Short mmCIF file of C-alpha atoms in Angstrom, two decimals:
data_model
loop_
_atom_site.label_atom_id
_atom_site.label_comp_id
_atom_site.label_asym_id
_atom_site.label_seq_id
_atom_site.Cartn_x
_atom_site.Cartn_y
_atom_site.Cartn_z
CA UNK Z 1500 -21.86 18.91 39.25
CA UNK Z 1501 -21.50 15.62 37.22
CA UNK Z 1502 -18.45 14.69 37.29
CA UNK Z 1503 -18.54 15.26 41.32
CA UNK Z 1504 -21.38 13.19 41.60
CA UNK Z 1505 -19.99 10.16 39.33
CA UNK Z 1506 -17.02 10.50 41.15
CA UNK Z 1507 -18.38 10.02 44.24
CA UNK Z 1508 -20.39 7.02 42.74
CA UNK Z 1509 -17.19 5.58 41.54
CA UNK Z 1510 -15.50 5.92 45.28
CA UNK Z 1511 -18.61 3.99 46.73
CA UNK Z 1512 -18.40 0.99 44.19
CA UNK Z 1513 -14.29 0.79 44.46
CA UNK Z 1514 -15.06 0.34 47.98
CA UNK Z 1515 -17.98 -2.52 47.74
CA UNK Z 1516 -15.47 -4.22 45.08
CA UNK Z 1517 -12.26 -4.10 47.76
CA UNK Z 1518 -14.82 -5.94 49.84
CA UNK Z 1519 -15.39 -8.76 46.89
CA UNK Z 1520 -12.62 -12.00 47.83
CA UNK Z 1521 -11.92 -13.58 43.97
CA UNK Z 1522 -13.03 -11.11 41.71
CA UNK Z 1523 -13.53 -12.33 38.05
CA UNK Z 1524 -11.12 -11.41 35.23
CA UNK Z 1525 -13.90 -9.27 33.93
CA UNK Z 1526 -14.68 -7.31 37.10
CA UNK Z 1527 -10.99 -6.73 37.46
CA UNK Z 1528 -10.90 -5.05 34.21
CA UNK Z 1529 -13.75 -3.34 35.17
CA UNK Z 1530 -12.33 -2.14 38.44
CA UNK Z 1531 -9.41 -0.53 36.61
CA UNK Z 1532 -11.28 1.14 34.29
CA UNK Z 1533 -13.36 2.59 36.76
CA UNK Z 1534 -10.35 3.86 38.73
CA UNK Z 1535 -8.08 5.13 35.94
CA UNK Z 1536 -11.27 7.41 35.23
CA UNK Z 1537 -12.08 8.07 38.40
CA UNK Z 1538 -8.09 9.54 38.32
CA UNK Z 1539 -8.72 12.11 35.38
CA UNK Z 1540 -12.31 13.36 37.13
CA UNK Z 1541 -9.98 13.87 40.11
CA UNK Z 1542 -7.80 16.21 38.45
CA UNK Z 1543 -9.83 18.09 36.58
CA UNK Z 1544 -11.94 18.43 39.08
CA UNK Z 1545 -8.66 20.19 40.94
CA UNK Z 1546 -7.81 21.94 37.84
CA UNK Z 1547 -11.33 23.37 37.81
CA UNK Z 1548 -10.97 24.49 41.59
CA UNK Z 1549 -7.53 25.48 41.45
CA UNK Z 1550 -8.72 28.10 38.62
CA UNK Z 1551 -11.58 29.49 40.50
CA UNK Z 1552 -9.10 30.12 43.55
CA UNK Z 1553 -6.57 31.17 41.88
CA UNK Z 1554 -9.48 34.26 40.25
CA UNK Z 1555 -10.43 34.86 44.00
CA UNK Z 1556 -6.70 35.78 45.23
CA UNK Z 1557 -6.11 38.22 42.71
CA UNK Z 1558 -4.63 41.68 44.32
CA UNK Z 1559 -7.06 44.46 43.61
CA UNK Z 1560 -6.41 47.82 42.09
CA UNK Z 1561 -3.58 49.05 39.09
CA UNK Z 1562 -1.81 45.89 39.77
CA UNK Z 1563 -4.62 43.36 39.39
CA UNK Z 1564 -6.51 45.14 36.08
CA UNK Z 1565 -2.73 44.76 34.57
CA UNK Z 1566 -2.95 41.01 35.89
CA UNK Z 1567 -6.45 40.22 34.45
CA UNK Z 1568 -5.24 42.06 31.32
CA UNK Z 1569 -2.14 40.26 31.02
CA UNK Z 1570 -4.13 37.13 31.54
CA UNK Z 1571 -7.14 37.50 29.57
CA UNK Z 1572 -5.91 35.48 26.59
CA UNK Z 1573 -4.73 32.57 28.97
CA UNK Z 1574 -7.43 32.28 30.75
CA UNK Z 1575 -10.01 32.23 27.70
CA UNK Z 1576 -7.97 29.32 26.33
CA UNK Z 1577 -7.41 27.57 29.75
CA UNK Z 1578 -11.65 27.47 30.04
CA UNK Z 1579 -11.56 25.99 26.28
CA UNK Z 1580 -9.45 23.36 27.59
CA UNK Z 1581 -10.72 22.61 30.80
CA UNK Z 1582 -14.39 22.60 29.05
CA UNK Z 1583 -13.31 20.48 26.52
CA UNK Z 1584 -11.69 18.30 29.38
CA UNK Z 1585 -14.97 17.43 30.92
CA UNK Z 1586 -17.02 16.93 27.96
CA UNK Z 1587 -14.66 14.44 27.23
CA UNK Z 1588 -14.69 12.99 30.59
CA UNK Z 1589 -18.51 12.58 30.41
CA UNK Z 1590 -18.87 11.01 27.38
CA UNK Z 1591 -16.17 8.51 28.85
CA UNK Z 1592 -18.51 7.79 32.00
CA UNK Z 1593 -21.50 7.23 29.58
CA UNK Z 1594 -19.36 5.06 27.51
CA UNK Z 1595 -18.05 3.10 30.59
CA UNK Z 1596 -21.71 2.68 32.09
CA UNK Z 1597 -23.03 1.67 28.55
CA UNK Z 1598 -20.28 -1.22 28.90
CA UNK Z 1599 -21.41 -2.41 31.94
CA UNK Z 1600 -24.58 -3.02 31.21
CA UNK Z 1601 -23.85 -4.10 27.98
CA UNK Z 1602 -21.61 -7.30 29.65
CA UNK Z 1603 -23.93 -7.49 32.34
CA UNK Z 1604 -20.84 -6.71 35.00
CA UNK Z 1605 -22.97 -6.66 38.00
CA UNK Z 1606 -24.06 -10.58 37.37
CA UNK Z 1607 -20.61 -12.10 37.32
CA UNK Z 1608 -19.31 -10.29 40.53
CA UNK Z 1609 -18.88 -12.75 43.38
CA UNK Z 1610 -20.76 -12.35 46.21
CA UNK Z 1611 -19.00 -9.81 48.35
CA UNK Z 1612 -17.83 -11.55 51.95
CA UNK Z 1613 -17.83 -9.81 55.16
CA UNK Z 1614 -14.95 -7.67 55.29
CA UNK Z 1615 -14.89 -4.81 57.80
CA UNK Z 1616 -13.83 -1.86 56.15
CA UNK Z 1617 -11.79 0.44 58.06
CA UNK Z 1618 -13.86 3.37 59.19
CA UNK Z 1619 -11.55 5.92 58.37
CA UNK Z 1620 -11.82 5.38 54.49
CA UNK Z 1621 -14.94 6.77 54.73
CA UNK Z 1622 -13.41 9.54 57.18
CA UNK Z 1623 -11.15 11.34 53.82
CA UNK Z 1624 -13.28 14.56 53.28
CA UNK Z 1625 -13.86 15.20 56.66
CA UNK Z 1626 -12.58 18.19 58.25
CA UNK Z 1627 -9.94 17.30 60.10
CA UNK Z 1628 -11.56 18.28 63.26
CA UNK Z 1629 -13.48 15.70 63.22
CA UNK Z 1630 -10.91 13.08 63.10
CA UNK Z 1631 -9.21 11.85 65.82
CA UNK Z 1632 -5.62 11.20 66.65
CA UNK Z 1633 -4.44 13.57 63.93
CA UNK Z 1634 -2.97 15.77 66.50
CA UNK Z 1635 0.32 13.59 67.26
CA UNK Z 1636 1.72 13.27 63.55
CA UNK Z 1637 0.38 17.07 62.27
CA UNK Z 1638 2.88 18.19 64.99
CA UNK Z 1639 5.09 16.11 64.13
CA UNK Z 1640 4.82 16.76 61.03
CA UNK Z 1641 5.53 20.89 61.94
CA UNK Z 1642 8.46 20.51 63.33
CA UNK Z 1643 10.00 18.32 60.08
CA UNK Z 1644 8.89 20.93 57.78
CA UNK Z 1645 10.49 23.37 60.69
CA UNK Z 1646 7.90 25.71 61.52
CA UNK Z 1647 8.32 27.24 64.86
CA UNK Z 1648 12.04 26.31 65.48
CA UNK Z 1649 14.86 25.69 63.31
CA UNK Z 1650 16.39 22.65 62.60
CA UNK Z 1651 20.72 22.19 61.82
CA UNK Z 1652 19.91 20.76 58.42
CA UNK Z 1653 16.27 21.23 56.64
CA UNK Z 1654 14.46 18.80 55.09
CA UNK Z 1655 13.92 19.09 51.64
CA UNK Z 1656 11.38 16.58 51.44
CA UNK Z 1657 8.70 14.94 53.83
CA UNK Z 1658 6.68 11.91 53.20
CA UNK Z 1659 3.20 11.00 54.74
CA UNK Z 1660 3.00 7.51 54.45
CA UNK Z 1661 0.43 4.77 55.16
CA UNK Z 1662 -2.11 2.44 53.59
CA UNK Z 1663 -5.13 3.87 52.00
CA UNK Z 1664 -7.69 5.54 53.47
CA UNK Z 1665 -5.98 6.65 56.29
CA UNK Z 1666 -6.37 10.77 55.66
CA UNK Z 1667 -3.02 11.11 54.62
CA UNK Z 1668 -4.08 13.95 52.64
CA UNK Z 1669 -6.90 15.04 54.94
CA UNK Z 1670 -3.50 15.69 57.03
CA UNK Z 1671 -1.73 17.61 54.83
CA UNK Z 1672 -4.26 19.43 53.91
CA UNK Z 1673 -5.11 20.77 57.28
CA UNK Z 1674 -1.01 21.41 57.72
CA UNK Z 1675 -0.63 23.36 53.92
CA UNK Z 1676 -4.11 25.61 54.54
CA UNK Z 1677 -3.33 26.53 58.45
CA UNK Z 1678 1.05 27.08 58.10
CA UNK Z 1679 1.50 26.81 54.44
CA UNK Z 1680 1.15 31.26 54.41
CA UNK Z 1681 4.44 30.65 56.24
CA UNK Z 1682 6.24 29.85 53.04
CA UNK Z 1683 7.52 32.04 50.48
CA UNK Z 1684 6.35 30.22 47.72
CA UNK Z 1685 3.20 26.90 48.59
CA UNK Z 1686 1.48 24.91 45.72
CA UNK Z 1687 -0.95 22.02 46.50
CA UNK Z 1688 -1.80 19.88 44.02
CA UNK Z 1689 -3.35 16.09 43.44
CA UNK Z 1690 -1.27 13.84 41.73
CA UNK Z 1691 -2.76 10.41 40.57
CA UNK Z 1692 -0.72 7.66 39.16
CA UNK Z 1693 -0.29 8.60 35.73
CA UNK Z 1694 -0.29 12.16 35.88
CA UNK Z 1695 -0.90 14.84 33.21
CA UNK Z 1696 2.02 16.66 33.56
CA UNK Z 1697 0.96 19.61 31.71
CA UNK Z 1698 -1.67 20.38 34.14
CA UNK Z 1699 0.45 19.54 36.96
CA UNK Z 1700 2.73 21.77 36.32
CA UNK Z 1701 0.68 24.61 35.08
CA UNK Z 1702 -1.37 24.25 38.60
CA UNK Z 1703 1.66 24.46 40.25
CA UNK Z 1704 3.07 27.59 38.44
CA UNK Z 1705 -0.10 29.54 38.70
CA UNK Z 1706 -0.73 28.97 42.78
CA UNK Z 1707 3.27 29.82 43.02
CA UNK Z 1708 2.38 33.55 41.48
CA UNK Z 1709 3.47 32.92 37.82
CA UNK Z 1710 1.69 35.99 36.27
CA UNK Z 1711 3.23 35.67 32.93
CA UNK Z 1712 1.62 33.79 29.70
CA UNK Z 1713 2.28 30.26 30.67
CA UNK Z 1714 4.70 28.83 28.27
CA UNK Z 1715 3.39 26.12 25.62
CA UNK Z 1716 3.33 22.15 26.26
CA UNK Z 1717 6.40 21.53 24.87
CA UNK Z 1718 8.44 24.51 26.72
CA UNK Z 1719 6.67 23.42 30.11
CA UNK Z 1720 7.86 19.78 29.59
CA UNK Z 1721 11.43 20.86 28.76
CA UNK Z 1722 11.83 23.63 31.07
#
């Protein structure tokens, strides 16, 4: 896929450029270009997989032909959008590669020093088993979100927190996909820093068993 492949491109040069000590003015504004798009591939690139899930858990039988059927309309316009979505995305990546070569980035970037880069950034779509020390805070993390024993007053809320790179959501993850069937109602979604909050919240209504028409932009927003 495209997109997957440029965004793994863009991972691999964020990474060399953390490793640069005075970047330029100009490679900074290249850097944040780079990421901001590397943010919308990200989630439509979840939006895209969250869809083709969401197909693959539908019940069987009367109930799921009145699902599809209820559905149909939705989903025909959902694959509009989402196809227009990544159109748009790749002529953005075209656009932002034409720009770099048109300013000739790569010649003002400052020799990169040597840094060592934690191992474990590299380490964040690994399966979890092949990550060590995870076992200590994903059981700890269990009994916060009180699975196996309860606790005198639930948490509403639990925070994995740490610098980047760390598997953070490698971690939760692992937790949502092995106890999350434990839970009456489980969404897991990717949230980057400036959010389309349309999709978020349609992703999050559709893994939580919303079978109805999802309500327009402006309905969603309001609630």
């Amino acid at each position: 896929m495209f997109l997957r492949a440029e965004l793994e491109a863009m991972h691999a040069f964020l990474l060399k450029m953390s490793q640069v000590e005075e970047p330029d003015e100009q490679a900074k504004c290249w850097m944040k270009e780079v990421r901001e798009l590397s943010y919308d591939i990200h989630n439509s690139i979840d939006d895209f997989m969250l869809r083709v899930d969401d197909k693959s858990a539908k019940p069987k039988g009367v109930k799921g032909f009145i699902n599809r059927s209820m559905n149909l309309l939705t989903e025909t316009k959902t694959r509009h959008r989402i196809g227009k979505e990544i159109r748009s995305l790749e002529t953005q990546v075209k656009e932002v590669a034409e720009r770099r070569a048109r300013y000739k980035i790569n010649d003002n970037i400052s020799k990169a020093t040597n840094v060592t880069v934690d191992p474990r950034v590299c380490s964040l779509n690994r399966d979890l088993s092949e990550l060590v020390g995870f076992d200590e805070p994903a059981t700890e993390l269990l009994k916060l979100l009180n699975v196996g024993e309860e606790l005198k007053q639930p948490l509403k809320v639990v925070s994995i927190v740490g610098v980047g790179g760390l598997g953070k959501t490698t971690l939760a993850r692992h937790v949502y996909d092995k106890y999350g069937s434990r839970f009456r109602y489980r969404a897991f979604v990717s949230v980057s820093r400036n959010p389309n909050m349309v999709t978020l919240l349609r992703a999050i209504l559709i893994q939580v068993g919303y079978n109805k028409t999802l309500p327009e932009e402006a309905q969603l927003i309001s609630g």
